[in-house]
């Protein structure tokens, strides 16, 4: 697809989503070998820690990587749409929304985080999903994976998210954490490593429910059970088509970084603090529960399409109105 057509799709979608005004924007100039990468401050950034550190140390002589850590997905979307970043870690459903709203302008490279969502409380009142009825839940991630995962699990247990519970949405995980810590008998939905951070800051904060387990419980009788996914890595299609070797190199290095983070918890924890994602102490405790992964190719397509199918049944808008076509799934192993 020609550059002008892709850019037109991206800008139109951005205007529709309120990200930018409906005027032509020029792509930020950059060196041909530079790859601009944006990650979210949270679990989806943790797998990139070693890659970020190596890039900063000048370990790569054949490519340069420019990393940006964003506080929320709302910051990432316009950067992708306007061509100001090439690769980004985003919530799994947002990748589908971007694909549908940009005429296929993005592709998903890999699944980078499985389920990391938990219900935590400052008390002993929650032992099942049914116990959430009538409660107030602090949460972040409205319009993304956390909201749709919570709604699906509530509905599957006979709870109307609009009528039976009060969900106070915060713009960032850190705000949600602050609200939980400030409330007596507070309840929150948090991802790791923020669960561990809460437990370190206040005695009595306990993990009440693992939403990955609750999702699997609802899916156990399905013909094709899906998994709860948190995040994926996407690339602008134009960048992938014009820089296939750069994308392949990134994937190799990213996969190695994920392996390092999972195998070297203490070292990775220090890097998490270095890049101001979470303190080293919290990261050391939380990393084993963060479900950091690297899944690409056919397996990625199977897992992600199954997850998106569940969201489509719940709320078509959550994935941009329709399941993405096969070209949504980047597969460097197919010529």
C-alpha positions as semicolon CSV with decimal commas, in nm:
position;residue;x (nm);y (nm);z (nm)
1;X;0,000;0,000;0,000
2;X;0,138;0,342;-0,092
3;X;0,275;0,570;0,177
4;X;0,027;0,849;0,110
5;X;-0,269;0,614;0,136
6;X;-0,151;0,461;0,462
7;X;-0,084;0,803;0,613
8;X;-0,427;0,920;0,505
9;X;-0,586;0,621;0,678
10;X;-0,388;0,688;0,996
11;X;-0,468;1,057;1,009
12;X;-0,838;1,003;0,942
13;X;-0,855;0,749;1,224
14;X;-0,669;0,980;1,457
15;X;-0,913;1,261;1,389
16;X;-1,209;1,029;1,448
17;X;-1,063;0,921;1,782
18;X;-0,994;1,279;1,883
19;X;-0,618;1,222;1,887
20;X;-0,531;1,493;1,636
21;X;-0,707;1,750;1,425
22;X;-0,807;1,633;1,077
23;X;-0,515;1,795;0,900
24;X;-0,217;1,646;0,724
25;X;0,078;1,580;0,955
26;X;0,424;1,500;0,838
27;X;0,612;1,200;0,974
28;X;0,891;1,298;1,211
29;X;1,223;1,275;1,026
30;X;1,462;1,009;1,151
31;X;1,771;0,825;1,043
32;X;1,706;0,519;0,830
33;X;1,858;0,281;1,088
34;X;1,672;0,426;1,387
35;X;1,374;0,243;1,538
36;X;1,145;0,439;1,769
37;X;0,977;0,226;2,032
38;X;0,712;0,319;2,288
39;X;0,623;0,106;2,589
40;X;0,373;0,152;2,870
41;X;0,481;0,207;3,228
42;X;0,378;-0,130;3,363
43;X;0,409;-0,501;3,291
44;X;0,418;-0,467;2,911
45;X;0,744;-0,269;2,933
46;X;0,927;-0,516;3,156
47;X;1,019;-0,758;2,879
48;X;1,210;-0,480;2,702
49;X;1,437;-0,396;2,996
50;X;1,753;-0,567;2,876
51;X;1,700;-0,444;2,521
52;X;1,662;-0,088;2,651
53;X;1,976;-0,118;2,860
54;X;2,182;-0,263;2,575
55;X;2,060;0,008;2,338
56;X;2,156;0,277;2,588
57;X;2,500;0,126;2,637
58;X;2,571;0,128;2,263
59;X;2,586;-0,249;2,235
60;X;2,432;-0,247;1,888
61;X;2,644;-0,120;1,602
62;X;2,401;-0,202;1,322
63;X;2,091;-0,026;1,458
64;X;1,980;0,237;1,705
65;X;1,672;0,219;1,926
66;X;1,497;0,517;2,078
67;X;1,271;0,420;2,369
68;X;0,988;0,618;2,524
69;X;0,795;0,509;2,833
70;X;0,434;0,630;2,829
71;X;0,205;0,648;3,131
72;X;-0,110;0,532;2,950
73;X;-0,231;0,388;2,620
74;X;-0,392;0,724;2,539
75;X;-0,042;0,863;2,493
76;X;0,065;0,583;2,261
77;X;-0,222;0,593;2,011
78;X;-0,153;0,939;1,862
79;X;0,219;0,864;1,841
80;X;0,146;0,558;1,627
81;X;-0,121;0,732;1,423
82;X;0,096;1,033;1,344
83;X;0,400;0,821;1,260
84;X;0,603;0,945;1,556
85;X;0,679;0,595;1,680
86;X;0,743;0,279;1,480
87;X;0,685;-0,001;1,728
88;X;0,474;0,009;2,044
89;X;0,360;-0,211;2,329
90;X;-0,017;-0,167;2,362
91;X;-0,317;-0,343;2,518
92;X;-0,420;-0,642;2,309
93;X;-0,762;-0,506;2,215
94;X;-0,622;-0,164;2,124
95;X;-0,410;-0,328;1,857
96;X;-0,729;-0,450;1,691
97;X;-0,896;-0,110;1,727
98;X;-0,599;0,056;1,561
99;X;-0,601;-0,198;1,278
100;X;-0,971;-0,144;1,210
101;X;-0,960;0,234;1,242
102;X;-0,657;0,284;1,019
103;X;-0,745;0,059;0,728
104;X;-0,491;-0,201;0,835
105;X;-0,220;0,051;0,917
106;X;-0,074;-0,157;1,199
107;X;0,034;-0,518;1,239
108;X;0,082;-0,714;1,559
109;X;0,433;-0,857;1,600
110;X;0,405;-1,062;1,917
111;X;0,214;-1,123;2,237
112;X;0,430;-0,987;2,516
113;X;0,218;-1,024;2,830
114;X;-0,037;-1,281;2,937
115;X;-0,282;-1,223;3,222
116;X;-0,153;-0,993;3,497
117;X;-0,477;-0,856;3,643
118;X;-0,581;-0,912;4,003
119;X;-0,850;-0,794;4,241
120;X;-0,681;-0,674;4,559
121;X;-0,834;-0,539;4,878
122;X;-0,748;-0,388;5,210
123;X;-0,956;-0,636;5,406
124;X;-1,105;-0,986;5,401
125;X;-1,440;-0,943;5,225
126;X;-1,370;-1,082;4,876
127;X;-1,328;-1,455;4,820
128;X;-1,523;-1,494;4,494
129;X;-1,636;-1,280;4,203
130;X;-1,988;-1,280;4,346
131;X;-1,855;-1,098;4,654
132;X;-1,783;-0,792;4,436
133;X;-2,154;-0,720;4,400
134;X;-2,241;-0,389;4,563
135;X;-1,876;-0,289;4,602
136;X;-1,671;0,001;4,468
137;X;-1,372;-0,102;4,258
138;X;-1,087;0,131;4,171
139;X;-0,946;0,048;3,830
140;X;-0,747;0,185;3,540
141;X;-0,748;0,084;3,176
142;X;-1,093;0,198;3,069
143;X;-1,147;0,123;2,702
144;X;-0,868;-0,134;2,704
145;X;-0,798;-0,490;2,818
146;X;-0,862;-0,430;3,191
147;X;-1,213;-0,292;3,138
148;X;-1,324;-0,565;2,900
149;X;-1,169;-0,843;3,105
150;X;-1,343;-0,719;3,419
151;X;-1,677;-0,678;3,241
152;X;-1,653;-1,027;3,092
153;X;-1,573;-1,188;3,425
154;X;-1,844;-0,994;3,609
155;X;-2,106;-1,080;3,347
156;X;-2,003;-1,445;3,349
157;X;-2,077;-1,449;3,720
158;X;-2,415;-1,279;3,691
159;X;-2,302;-0,928;3,782
160;X;-2,401;-0,624;3,577
161;X;-2,098;-0,394;3,566
162;X;-2,321;-0,089;3,518
163;X;-2,578;-0,164;3,788
164;X;-2,436;-0,405;4,046
165;X;-2,093;-0,252;4,113
166;X;-1,939;0,094;4,113
167;X;-1,620;0,117;3,909
168;X;-1,415;0,431;3,961
169;X;-1,187;0,460;3,661
170;X;-0,846;0,623;3,702
171;X;-0,627;0,735;3,415
172;X;-0,315;0,547;3,529
173;X;-0,226;0,243;3,737
174;X;-0,041;0,468;3,981
175;X;-0,358;0,673;4,044
176;X;-0,554;0,355;4,101
177;X;-0,291;0,239;4,348
178;X;-0,306;0,570;4,534
179;X;-0,686;0,549;4,559
180;X;-0,666;0,197;4,699
181;X;-0,410;0,292;4,962
182;X;-0,613;0,596;5,069
183;X;-0,943;0,408;5,110
184;X;-1,043;0,211;5,415
185;X;-1,148;-0,138;5,306
186;X;-1,066;-0,039;4,949
187;X;-1,090;-0,276;4,653
188;X;-0,899;-0,233;4,328
189;X;-0,819;-0,410;4,005
190;X;-0,444;-0,383;3,952
191;X;-0,187;-0,546;3,729
192;X;0,148;-0,669;3,847
193;X;0,388;-0,517;3,948
194;X;0,150;-0,265;4,106
195;X;-0,008;-0,540;4,317
196;X;0,326;-0,602;4,481
197;X;0,388;-0,230;4,522
198;X;0,055;-0,196;4,707
199;X;0,139;-0,486;4,937
200;X;0,477;-0,337;5,016
201;X;0,332;0,003;5,101
202;X;0,042;-0,104;5,320
203;X;0,015;-0,403;5,550
204;X;-0,309;-0,589;5,499
205;X;-0,336;-0,549;5,121
206;X;-0,415;-0,896;4,990
207;X;-0,469;-1,055;4,651
208;X;-0,833;-1,163;4,651
209;X;-0,884;-1,285;4,294
210;X;-0,663;-1,379;4,002
211;X;-0,859;-1,264;3,697
212;X;-0,662;-1,496;3,468
213;X;-0,793;-1,793;3,668
214;X;-1,145;-1,649;3,664
215;X;-1,127;-1,605;3,285
216;X;-1,012;-1,964;3,240
217;X;-1,294;-2,087;3,464
218;X;-1,549;-1,922;3,236
219;X;-1,376;-2,058;2,924
220;X;-1,327;-2,418;3,036
221;X;-1,632;-2,555;2,853
222;X;-1,567;-2,362;2,531
223;X;-1,489;-2,554;2,213
224;X;-1,185;-2,333;2,165
225;X;-1,088;-2,193;2,507
226;X;-0,910;-1,858;2,494
227;X;-0,658;-1,709;2,733
228;X;-0,667;-1,369;2,898
229;X;-0,407;-1,155;2,726
230;X;-0,277;-0,821;2,847
231;X;-0,042;-0,678;2,591
232;X;0,105;-0,710;2,244
233;X;0,370;-0,535;2,039
234;X;0,259;-0,367;1,717
235;X;0,437;-0,205;1,427
236;X;0,323;0,049;1,172
237;X;0,268;-0,144;0,850
238;X;0,453;0,114;0,643
239;X;0,759;0,081;0,865
240;X;0,745;-0,301;0,853
241;X;0,718;-0,305;0,475
242;X;1,010;-0,067;0,421
243;X;1,230;-0,200;0,703
244;X;1,176;-0,578;0,722
245;X;1,531;-0,650;0,841
246;X;1,504;-0,390;1,117
247;X;1,179;-0,548;1,236
248;X;1,328;-0,898;1,230
249;X;1,637;-0,779;1,421
250;X;1,416;-0,610;1,678
251;X;1,214;-0,927;1,729
252;X;1,526;-1,136;1,782
253;X;1,663;-0,889;2,035
254;X;1,328;-0,847;2,206
255;X;1,288;-1,224;2,240
256;X;1,634;-1,245;2,397
257;X;1,544;-0,961;2,632
258;X;1,228;-1,141;2,748
259;X;1,432;-1,453;2,818
260;X;1,683;-1,250;3,019
261;X;1,413;-1,078;3,226
262;X;1,243;-1,408;3,307
263;X;1,570;-1,585;3,392
264;X;1,751;-1,307;3,580
265;X;1,499;-1,155;3,818
266;X;1,740;-0,958;4,035
267;X;1,922;-0,796;3,743
268;X;1,594;-0,719;3,566
269;X;1,455;-0,567;3,885
270;X;1,743;-0,321;3,898
271;X;1,671;-0,221;3,540
272;X;1,301;-0,172;3,621
273;X;1,402;0,088;3,878
274;X;1,662;0,242;3,647
275;X;1,393;0,311;3,389
276;X;1,145;0,432;3,651
277;X;0,888;0,162;3,585
278;X;0,875;0,027;3,940
279;X;1,116;0,002;4,232
280;X;1,374;-0,275;4,224
281;X;1,235;-0,424;4,545
282;X;0,883;-0,442;4,405
283;X;1,000;-0,571;4,068
284;X;1,204;-0,851;4,226
285;X;0,892;-0,980;4,399
286;X;0,648;-0,912;4,116
287;X;0,834;-1,032;3,806
288;X;0,756;-1,403;3,854
289;X;0,384;-1,315;3,852
290;X;0,393;-1,076;3,556
291;X;0,355;-1,347;3,289
292;X;0,603;-1,180;3,057
293;X;0,626;-1,377;2,735
294;X;0,718;-1,365;2,368
295;X;0,478;-1,542;2,133
296;X;0,486;-1,478;1,758
297;X;0,378;-1,639;1,433
298;X;0,099;-1,896;1,416
299;X;0,071;-1,945;1,791
300;X;0,028;-1,571;1,837
301;X;-0,250;-1,564;1,579
302;X;-0,435;-1,853;1,742
303;X;-0,421;-1,709;2,094
304;X;-0,491;-1,349;2,001
305;X;-0,775;-1,424;1,759
306;X;-0,943;-1,639;2,025
307;X;-0,915;-1,361;2,281
308;X;-1,048;-1,100;2,039
309;X;-1,341;-1,328;1,953
310;X;-1,447;-1,326;2,319
311;X;-1,431;-0,946;2,328
312;X;-1,628;-0,922;2,001
313;X;-1,915;-1,116;2,156
314;X;-1,909;-0,892;2,462
315;X;-1,869;-0,555;2,292
316;X;-1,776;-0,517;1,923
317;X;-1,648;-0,164;1,988
318;X;-1,382;-0,309;2,218
319;X;-1,192;-0,439;1,916
320;X;-1,291;-0,176;1,663
321;X;-1,611;-0,338;1,539
322;X;-1,481;-0,654;1,372
323;X;-1,216;-0,921;1,395
324;X;-0,900;-0,820;1,206
325;X;-0,814;-0,991;0,879
326;X;-0,521;-1,231;0,855
327;X;-0,282;-0,952;0,750
328;X;-0,313;-0,815;1,104
329;X;-0,082;-1,094;1,223
330;X;0,280;-1,033;1,126
331;X;0,460;-1,357;1,051
332;X;0,821;-1,326;0,946
333;X;0,840;-1,701;0,890
334;X;0,605;-1,689;0,592
335;X;0,743;-1,555;0,266
